[in-house]
Amino acid sequence: MNWRIGFAEIFWRSSFRSVHVLRFRECAFIFAVALLCAQGFQPTLFSQSKRLQVLGYLKSPHTRPKPFLSQPVSEDTAVSPPKSQIVSIRSTNLAGARDHDAKQGSVCINIAPGQNLVAVTGETGSGKSLLVGKVVNLLCGGKATPSLVATFEPHEDSTLYSGGVTTVVEMDLLLTDPHLGATKATLERLGVNSSLLFSAATNSSCGILCLRRSLATSLATSERAKLRLKSACSINGQSVTLKALATVAGPLLATVDAGIAANALVKTTSLMAILDTAVKPQVKTYMTQSKAKYRVCRREREVLEAELASRVLPTSYTSDSLNDVELLTHWIDEIDAFESRVMSFCKFASGLQDSNGSALETARAELATATWMENGSRRPNIFSSRLYDCIVMLRDAIRDADNQIVAAYDAIETLSSMSRSESTMSSLERARKLLFDAAQSEESPNSKISQAAEESHELLNSVESTLLNCSRFMESNFLNRLEECRQTCPCSVEAVDGLLLEWNTLARKHGIAPTTLPSCHKALQNERNGNVEALQLLPASIEQEAQAFVSFRDACELLTIERRRVAERLSEVVTDRLPCLGMEGMALQVEVSEVRRCDEPSAYGTGSVLGTNEVDFWLVSALSSANATGTNANRVVPRRSPIHTTASSGEKARILLAIECALPGSIGAMIDGSASNAAAAGDESDDDMEQRFSKQSPVAVIYDEIDAHVGGNAAVAVANMLAIQSSQSSQVFCITHSASVAATADLHIVIQSVGDKTKEKGYNGVKALTVEGIARRKELARMASGNLAKAEAEIFADALLRAGAESRRSVEG
């Protein structure tokens, strides 16, 4: 295999800013890395918990890069695998964007393991959000539009246009537990081979998830119609549906921008999901279990009461008849004997069935599957015997079959019978006699009249032969088949009518409808047996329901207490962070209220939200009273309003970031949809909901210009919080124009749009560059000052890099 030799990127975490002398062990370590490079590896060395680990890629120009996890350097320095993260993002022809230099045209962003905070920068309009945020959105099942697929024709240079007008977006994720276990279970539930997760990883504790979605346009039948867009998806090379791709990728990736943050902070279920990420798991488990138990107990009690209410008893039955055991036994034995005769008749009537597709055969098949107590009514509280309806349908089918045979026989007789004066054959014979009488006066056999008469006789003979053939065909192919079909059912209409007459007579005796006779039979048996199924079980069921309700009520109260505890703490932490986010004089107040009772269906029913609460996020601003005098001149008047109506889009996004730093995983729960929201849709069981409650943070969160409209101390605070989030929970991608944020990142990606050279070929040239050293310093200088004072800007960029490194060290420490 043609392997391309990579190069080593060595990052040393050191408190010394000056050049220091390498020890012998460090020199040997660098020599080992050089040997790996010579063998085709492109390793990246990074520090995790003050220990070194080697991770990297095996690269080939003909295959996409696959993450490779090697063995630890030594036993004493062995560490656990890194946390889950994105390791590669690729796109081809996304809105016409192609790599300017690569022949295959794919724009590729590679991220080495351990690079948790990734900054994506570039000039306005270069394609940062397109190549990162839009790729994530498409892989999570987002809506695709024809504008994402360029409509240019293939160029003469086939190497640049090998894909035609097809757009492809791909992403590789390195997964470790708990994401690995959850993804494996999801793949198995969707019928996708989960062993493919481990085919590209050399460490059994890691898995590689490869997501791919391709979009292609095709012309519609009408020239004026819009382009049709086709989508094809795959996971680790196995074709899946778009819904399956979204199911797998949705919980692993989250995108946050000003619009998404604004929409999420409006939904009550999303706000509740934020609090539930910090509620104790045992409280949520107790809540879901008690809710499920109460719902089951309540349902059992309702079924027993409905069964008692739907009893069908004879009109002559009174409460005094309960003591007349002989009378009840007589009625039951009488119906028992009739039931035995009915079931014997059904077995005899259905017999051996022949798949001829006739109405009679269909009726016999329905009768064969019917039972004595089967309810044919769609309404649960009304009984209507399906067996009675099947017997009536059989009677009608036998009658129709007999009528068909009679009609077929009459048709044959009408066509060919000589004994019927109105038959066609008799009419033909009369026509032949009349023709003979008309030509009898002609003496010369050679006359024209004689010849015409002879030809007419020959035609009549042909008609007679055709009629005979037709009648024989009808008899052998039509009449015989009708008789064979009828012979499969040995019952007559009279026999079925006799059974139905006995059924109706027995029902009339008890004063009930014929279709309710089986239900009356069961009710009589229950009455004789003391109604064990209902009367004796109902008190125990009511007691169990009462106990389950007490447990459920206690669980609701405990969940409310826990949510209010989390709300109080969250309010304090976020309020303390607001001044450094440029929101001085403001406070966040999270309020949990009870809006429903435990016995309401919206609290315990299937698909209901968890608990009896609703949550509101209020933004409180402290205003001084300008009109006050005397001692009240400096009085502060707080003003409280809902956060979704008061805060701007940028403020909501920054508040959301502060919430994520306080409660890691809240963004994933809120953006992906809370467990309560999923349950409200009615498509999730309590077990599934509990699994969602225990869901970890997403693998990666993509912030699309969350630091917009902020600067100075607020920008530095945003950078610090992004670093905290990337170290505590998820990998963070930040699309930013802030030099402070970019300087704090572990990896800096620059998106550049290439000029007229690519536009002449019909596509938009793009470069995705990993900048380090001097290149990164120049990019930070550009972000800070543009083209003004370049030398001073680069000095400032050096200071930003040192401050960013110090900030990362403080977070990791």
Short mmCIF file of C-alpha atoms in Angstrom, two decimals, residues 300-301 303-311 522 526-527 529-542:
data_model
loop_
_atom_site.label_atom_id
_atom_site.label_comp_id
_atom_site.label_asym_id
_atom_site.label_seq_id
_atom_site.Cartn_x
_atom_site.Cartn_y
_atom_site.Cartn_z
CA GLU A 300 -55.97 -2.33 36.38
CA ARG A 301 -58.63 -0.77 38.61
CA VAL A 303 -60.34 -2.39 33.67
CA LEU A 304 -62.02 -4.23 36.57
CA GLU A 305 -64.63 -1.51 36.97
CA ALA A 306 -65.29 -1.47 33.22
CA GLU A 307 -65.68 -5.24 33.27
CA LEU A 308 -68.28 -5.05 36.03
CA ALA A 309 -70.07 -2.20 34.29
CA SER A 310 -70.21 -4.06 30.96
CA ARG A 311 -71.78 -7.27 32.33
CA LYS A 522 -69.61 -15.36 30.93
CA ASN A 526 -68.92 -15.04 37.08
CA GLU A 527 -72.05 -14.56 39.14
CA ASN A 529 -68.50 -18.23 40.96
CA GLY A 530 -68.85 -15.11 43.09
CA ASN A 531 -67.29 -12.76 40.45
CA VAL A 532 -63.76 -13.65 41.48
CA GLU A 533 -62.32 -11.85 38.46
CA ALA A 534 -63.89 -8.54 39.39
CA LEU A 535 -65.76 -8.27 42.68
CA GLN A 536 -63.05 -9.92 44.76
CA LEU A 537 -60.12 -8.34 42.92
CA LEU A 538 -61.51 -4.80 42.85
CA PRO A 539 -60.95 -3.94 46.56
CA ALA A 540 -57.36 -5.18 46.39
CA SER A 541 -56.81 -3.21 43.21
CA ILE A 542 -58.19 -0.03 44.81
#
